[in-house]
Coordinates of C-alpha atoms in Angstrom, one line a residue:
M1 CA 4.1 19.1 -5.8
A2 CA 7.0 16.9 -4.8
I3 CA 8.7 14.5 -7.2
H4 CA 11.3 12.1 -5.9
I5 CA 13.7 10.0 -7.8
Q6 CA 15.7 7.4 -6.0
Q7 CA 18.4 5.4 -7.8
K8 CA 19.2 1.9 -6.7
R9 CA 22.7 0.9 -6.5
S10 CA 23.8 -1.5 -9.2
T11 CA 26.0 -4.5 -8.6
A12 CA 28.7 -3.2 -10.8
S13 CA 31.9 -2.1 -9.0
G14 CA 35.1 -0.7 -10.1
R15 CA 38.2 1.2 -9.1
C16 CA 40.2 4.0 -10.7
H17 CA 43.6 2.8 -11.7
G18 CA 46.5 4.5 -13.4
K19 CA 45.2 8.0 -12.8
P20 CA 47.8 10.8 -12.8
I21 CA 48.9 12.1 -9.4
S22 CA 48.5 15.7 -8.5
E23 CA 51.1 17.9 -6.8
K24 CA 49.5 17.1 -3.5
G25 CA 50.0 13.4 -4.0
R26 CA 46.3 12.7 -4.6
P27 CA 44.9 10.9 -7.7
S28 CA 43.6 13.4 -10.3
V29 CA 40.2 11.8 -10.7
K30 CA 37.4 13.3 -12.7
L31 CA 33.7 12.8 -11.9
E32 CA 33.1 10.7 -15.0
D33 CA 36.0 8.4 -14.0
L34 CA 33.9 7.1 -11.0
P35 CA 32.2 3.7 -11.3
E36 CA 28.6 3.7 -12.5
D37 CA 27.2 2.6 -9.1
V38 CA 28.9 5.6 -7.4
L39 CA 27.6 8.0 -10.0
C40 CA 24.1 6.6 -9.5
I41 CA 24.3 7.3 -5.8
I42 CA 25.4 10.9 -6.5
V43 CA 22.5 11.4 -8.9
S44 CA 20.1 10.0 -6.4
K45 CA 21.0 12.8 -3.9
L46 CA 20.2 15.6 -6.3
P47 CA 16.8 17.3 -6.7
L48 CA 14.9 16.5 -9.8
K49 CA 15.7 19.9 -11.4
E50 CA 19.4 19.4 -10.9
V51 CA 19.2 15.8 -12.2
S52 CA 17.6 17.2 -15.4
R53 CA 20.4 19.7 -15.8
T54 CA 23.1 17.1 -15.5
S55 CA 21.7 15.3 -18.5
V56 CA 22.7 18.2 -20.8
L57 CA 26.3 18.3 -19.5
S58 CA 27.6 15.6 -21.7
S59 CA 26.7 12.3 -23.4
S60 CA 28.2 10.5 -20.4
W61 CA 25.8 12.2 -18.0
R62 CA 22.9 11.4 -20.3
Y63 CA 24.0 7.8 -20.2
I64 CA 24.1 7.8 -16.4
W65 CA 20.6 9.3 -16.3
S66 CA 19.4 6.4 -18.5
I67 CA 21.1 3.4 -16.8
C68 CA 20.2 4.2 -13.2
R69 CA 17.4 1.9 -12.2
S70 CA 14.8 4.1 -10.5
K71 CA 12.0 4.6 -8.1
L72 CA 9.6 7.3 -9.3
S73 CA 7.5 9.0 -6.6
F74 CA 5.1 11.9 -7.3
S75 CA 3.0 13.7 -4.7
G76 CA 0.7 16.7 -4.9
F77 CA -1.8 18.4 -2.7
C78 CA -4.7 20.5 -4.0
G79 CA -6.8 20.6 -0.9
F80 CA -6.2 24.3 -0.3
Y81 CA -8.0 25.1 -3.6
D82 CA -11.7 25.7 -2.7
D83 CA -12.6 26.6 -6.3
P84 CA -13.2 23.5 -8.5
H85 CA -11.7 25.2 -11.5
E86 CA -8.5 26.0 -9.6
R87 CA -8.4 22.4 -8.3
E88 CA -8.7 21.2 -11.9
Q89 CA -6.0 23.5 -13.1
Y90 CA -3.6 22.3 -10.4
S91 CA -4.4 18.6 -11.2
Q92 CA -3.7 19.3 -14.9
K93 CA -0.3 20.9 -14.1
F94 CA 0.6 18.1 -11.8
A95 CA -0.2 15.6 -14.6
E96 CA 1.9 17.6 -17.1
K97 CA 4.9 17.6 -14.8
V98 CA 4.6 13.8 -14.3
N99 CA 4.3 13.2 -18.0
A100 CA 7.5 15.4 -18.6
V101 CA 9.4 13.2 -16.3
L102 CA 8.1 9.9 -17.7
R103 CA 9.2 11.0 -21.2
K104 CA 12.8 11.0 -20.0
Y105 CA 12.3 7.4 -18.7
D106 CA 10.6 6.0 -21.7
G107 CA 11.8 2.5 -22.3
K108 CA 13.8 2.3 -19.0
L109 CA 13.4 0.0 -16.1
I110 CA 11.3 1.5 -13.3
E111 CA 11.1 -0.9 -10.3
E112 CA 8.8 1.3 -8.2
F113 CA 6.1 3.8 -9.3
D114 CA 4.1 5.9 -6.7
V115 CA 1.5 8.6 -7.2
K116 CA -0.1 10.4 -4.3
I117 CA -2.6 13.2 -4.9
E118 CA -6.2 14.2 -4.3
F119 CA -8.3 12.7 -7.1
D120 CA -9.9 14.9 -9.8
A121 CA -11.7 13.7 -12.8
V122 CA -9.2 15.4 -15.1
L123 CA -6.6 12.8 -13.9
S124 CA -8.5 9.7 -15.2
D125 CA -6.9 9.5 -18.6
H126 CA -3.5 10.3 -17.2
L127 CA -3.8 7.5 -14.6
N128 CA -4.6 5.0 -17.3
N129 CA -1.6 6.2 -19.3
W130 CA 0.7 6.0 -16.3
L131 CA -0.4 2.4 -15.7
T132 CA 0.5 1.6 -19.3
F133 CA 3.9 3.2 -18.7
V134 CA 4.3 1.1 -15.6
M135 CA 3.6 -2.1 -17.5
L136 CA 6.1 -1.2 -20.2
S137 CA 8.7 -0.3 -17.6
R138 CA 8.6 -3.7 -16.0
T139 CA 7.6 -2.2 -12.7
K140 CA 7.3 -4.5 -9.6
N141 CA 5.8 -2.1 -7.0
L142 CA 2.8 0.1 -7.9
A143 CA 1.0 2.7 -5.7
F144 CA -1.9 4.9 -6.8
D145 CA -2.6 6.6 -3.5
L146 CA -5.5 8.8 -4.4
E147 CA -7.5 10.9 -1.9
P148 CA -11.1 11.8 -2.1
A149 CA -12.5 15.3 -1.9
T150 CA -14.1 16.4 1.4
S151 CA -17.5 15.3 0.1
Y152 CA -17.5 12.4 -2.3
S153 CA -19.5 9.5 -3.7
W154 CA -18.3 6.2 -5.2
G155 CA -19.3 7.6 -8.6
D156 CA -16.5 10.1 -8.2
C157 CA -13.6 7.6 -7.9
H158 CA -11.4 6.2 -10.7
T159 CA -12.0 2.7 -12.0
F160 CA -8.9 0.6 -12.0
P161 CA -8.3 -0.3 -15.7
F162 CA -7.8 -4.1 -15.6
H163 CA -8.0 -4.2 -19.4
L164 CA -4.6 -2.5 -19.6
L165 CA -2.8 -5.4 -17.8
D166 CA -1.2 -8.2 -19.7
R167 CA -0.1 -11.6 -18.4
E168 CA 3.5 -10.6 -18.2
S169 CA 2.9 -7.4 -16.2
I170 CA 0.5 -9.2 -13.9
S171 CA 3.1 -11.8 -13.1
R172 CA 5.7 -9.1 -12.4
L173 CA 3.9 -7.1 -9.8
Q174 CA 5.0 -7.7 -6.2
R175 CA 3.4 -4.8 -4.3
I176 CA 0.2 -2.9 -5.0
Q177 CA -1.2 0.0 -3.0
L178 CA -4.5 1.5 -4.1
S179 CA -6.7 4.2 -2.6
F180 CA -10.0 5.7 -3.6
L181 CA -10.6 3.5 -6.6
S182 CA -13.4 1.3 -7.9
F183 CA -12.1 -2.2 -8.2
K184 CA -14.0 -4.5 -10.5
P185 CA -11.8 -7.4 -11.8
P186 CA -13.2 -9.3 -14.7
P187 CA -14.7 -12.8 -13.9
D188 CA -11.9 -14.6 -15.7
F189 CA -9.1 -12.7 -13.8
R190 CA -6.6 -15.1 -12.3
G191 CA -4.9 -13.0 -9.7
F192 CA -1.3 -11.8 -9.3
P193 CA 0.8 -14.9 -8.9
N194 CA 3.9 -13.1 -7.5
L195 CA 2.1 -10.4 -5.5
R196 CA 3.5 -10.3 -1.9
K197 CA 1.8 -7.1 -0.5
L198 CA -1.7 -5.7 -1.2
D199 CA -2.9 -2.5 0.5
L200 CA -6.4 -1.4 -0.3
N201 CA -7.7 1.8 1.3
L202 CA -11.2 3.2 0.5
V203 CA -11.5 0.9 -2.5
H204 CA -15.0 0.2 -3.8
L205 CA -15.4 -3.6 -4.1
N206 CA -17.7 -6.3 -2.8
R207 CA -16.9 -9.7 -1.4
E208 CA -17.1 -11.4 -4.9
D209 CA -14.6 -8.8 -6.3
L210 CA -12.2 -9.5 -3.5
E211 CA -12.4 -13.3 -4.0
V212 CA -11.7 -12.8 -7.7
M213 CA -8.8 -10.5 -6.9
L214 CA -7.2 -12.8 -4.4
H215 CA -7.6 -15.9 -6.6
G216 CA -4.2 -17.1 -7.7
C217 CA -2.3 -14.8 -5.2
H218 CA -0.3 -17.8 -3.9
N219 CA 2.6 -15.7 -2.7
L220 CA 0.6 -13.0 -0.8
E221 CA 2.2 -12.4 2.6
W222 CA 0.6 -9.0 3.6
L223 CA -3.0 -7.9 3.2
S224 CA -4.6 -4.7 4.4
L225 CA -8.2 -3.7 3.9
V226 CA -9.2 -0.3 5.2
R227 CA -12.6 1.2 4.6
C228 CA -13.4 -1.3 1.9
Y229 CA -17.1 -1.7 2.6
L230 CA -17.7 -5.4 2.0
N231 CA -21.0 -5.3 4.0
G232 CA -21.0 -9.0 4.4
K233 CA -19.0 -12.0 5.5
L234 CA -15.2 -11.9 5.0
E235 CA -13.7 -15.3 4.4
L236 CA -10.1 -15.9 3.5
C237 CA -8.7 -19.4 2.8
N238 CA -6.4 -21.2 0.4
P239 CA -4.7 -20.4 -1.9
L240 CA -3.4 -17.8 0.6
S241 CA -1.1 -20.3 2.1
R242 CA 1.7 -17.7 2.8
L243 CA -0.4 -14.9 4.3
A244 CA 1.2 -13.8 7.5
H245 CA -0.1 -10.3 8.1
L246 CA -3.8 -9.3 7.9
A247 CA -5.6 -6.0 8.8
V248 CA -9.3 -5.4 8.4
I249 CA -10.2 -1.9 9.4
Q250 CA -13.8 -0.4 9.2
C251 CA -14.9 -2.7 6.3
G252 CA -18.5 -3.4 7.5
A253 CA -17.8 -7.1 7.8
T254 CA -20.6 -9.1 9.4
M255 CA -18.4 -12.1 10.2
V256 CA -14.7 -12.8 9.8
E257 CA -13.4 -16.3 9.0
I258 CA -9.7 -16.8 8.3
H259 CA -8.6 -20.3 7.2
V260 CA -4.9 -19.8 6.3
P261 CA -2.1 -21.8 7.9
K262 CA 0.6 -19.2 8.5
L263 CA -1.2 -16.1 9.8
A264 CA 1.0 -14.5 12.5
N265 CA -0.4 -11.0 12.9
F266 CA -4.0 -9.9 12.8
K267 CA -5.7 -6.5 13.3
Y268 CA -9.4 -5.9 13.4
H269 CA -11.2 -2.6 13.9
G270 CA -14.9 -2.3 13.6
D271 CA -18.3 -3.4 14.9
F272 CA -18.5 -6.4 17.2
V273 CA -18.6 -9.5 15.0
S274 CA -17.8 -13.2 15.2
I275 CA -14.1 -13.8 14.4
A276 CA -12.8 -17.3 13.7
I277 CA -9.1 -17.9 12.8
N278 CA -7.7 -21.3 12.0
P279 CA -6.6 -22.8 15.4
T280 CA -3.7 -24.5 13.7
S281 CA -2.3 -21.2 12.4
K282 CA 0.8 -19.7 14.0
L283 CA -1.1 -16.6 15.3
E284 CA 1.2 -14.6 17.6
N285 CA -0.3 -11.1 17.7
A286 CA -3.8 -9.8 17.5
Y287 CA -5.2 -6.3 18.0
I288 CA -9.0 -6.3 18.3
W289 CA -11.0 -3.0 18.4
F290 CA -14.7 -3.6 19.0
F291 CA -17.3 -0.9 18.8
K292 CA -20.3 -1.4 21.0
A293 CA -19.7 -4.6 22.9
T294 CA -19.9 -6.0 26.3
F295 CA -16.8 -7.5 27.9
E296 CA -18.4 -10.9 28.2
D297 CA -19.5 -11.0 24.6
A298 CA -16.1 -9.9 23.4
L299 CA -14.2 -12.4 25.6
S300 CA -16.5 -15.2 24.6
A301 CA -16.1 -14.5 20.9
L302 CA -12.3 -14.4 21.1
L303 CA -12.1 -17.5 23.2
N304 CA -14.1 -19.4 20.6
G305 CA -12.5 -17.7 17.6
I306 CA -8.8 -17.3 18.4
P307 CA -8.0 -19.6 21.3
S308 CA -4.3 -20.0 20.3
I309 CA -3.4 -16.3 20.5
Q310 CA -0.1 -15.5 22.3
N311 CA -0.3 -11.6 22.5
L312 CA -3.7 -9.9 22.6
T313 CA -4.7 -6.3 22.7
L314 CA -8.5 -5.9 23.2
H315 CA -9.9 -2.4 22.9
I316 CA -13.7 -2.0 23.5
Y317 CA -15.2 1.3 22.6
W318 CA -18.6 2.2 24.1
L319 CA -18.4 -0.6 26.6
R320 CA -21.5 -1.6 28.5
I321 CA -20.6 -2.8 32.0
E322 CA -22.3 -6.0 33.1
A323 CA -23.9 -6.2 36.5
Q324 CA -21.8 -9.3 37.1
M325 CA -18.5 -10.2 35.6
P326 CA -18.5 -13.2 33.2
S327 CA -18.4 -16.6 34.8
N328 CA -16.7 -18.2 31.8
T329 CA -13.7 -20.2 33.2
C330 CA -12.2 -20.9 29.8
I331 CA -8.7 -19.5 29.2
F332 CA -6.3 -18.8 26.4
P333 CA -3.9 -21.6 26.9
H334 CA -1.0 -20.0 24.9
L335 CA -1.6 -16.3 26.0
R336 CA 1.6 -14.5 27.1
H337 CA 0.6 -10.9 27.1
L338 CA -2.8 -9.2 27.4
Q339 CA -3.7 -5.5 27.2
L340 CA -7.2 -4.4 27.8
L341 CA -8.4 -0.9 26.8
M342 CA -12.0 0.2 27.5
N343 CA -13.9 3.3 26.7
I344 CA -17.0 3.5 29.0
Q345 CA -20.1 5.6 28.4
L346 CA -20.5 8.2 31.1
E347 CA -24.0 6.8 32.1
Y348 CA -22.3 3.4 32.9
A349 CA -19.3 4.8 34.7
N350 CA -20.9 4.8 38.2

């Protein structure tokens, strides 16, 4: 298990004045005489065990431990345990170590909180408690990067506890990363008003859940959906007026429609579908990976859907070669750079 603590430098500054001069002509400065921001930097370079030891040196060091604004990052890996009982024991020990660290930070400001580990049911209550800690610590950036076991079902994943969020903590969050969770926001949920980045990977939700989630995210700039099996039409529109970066990877979308004004970068990876992006958007870069498509179909879909693109990478996997090349004479009027990548079935290679 790896636990990382990074201290952020405070705005305080100071100099050491009036210190006695040693025989070599250098100021005789003790460690505790250094400014708080310098001490925080020193503490941030130490391993967790050493940081814990410094807190027992003196009341001054205990104070430094408490005032340094922190990023807490916890990571574990239990994939090498084949026996379920051993996996559960490892997860429990991981949780105990995390809890021991959090007790030292009770009541302190934690700007970033990250957890990365393979999910086990024994962690469910701990994850809820950690979210409560995050809310009380006025955290802005949250990551629950959970990994599924080799074989899993959606019934095995953890349900994100929306009921633990209050209005103040919802408005404070700016970045959220979630993996292998069931995401069911209540119907009256009004979104995260100050959220700027949302990263969902293998999250169980449907189109309606996503719409509720994004409602009120007026400041969202970056959205990534990876293996979030919507199995239907994906449509994004206002209030996402600041959305600039969008990735839709293997989400089972049957159609993609994006009606946001400032989208600059778009990435799609999945089955061949119709893609329509607001022609008045400032779309600069698009990476499109179609599975099972003809070149003519892909070209026609993109000409109709994203005619204003400037830089396009089109990757077609399992390409079926047409007997004749497409006769469509339409062009991308703003295209500056084009990259074509094609994987051809052996039976069509000759």
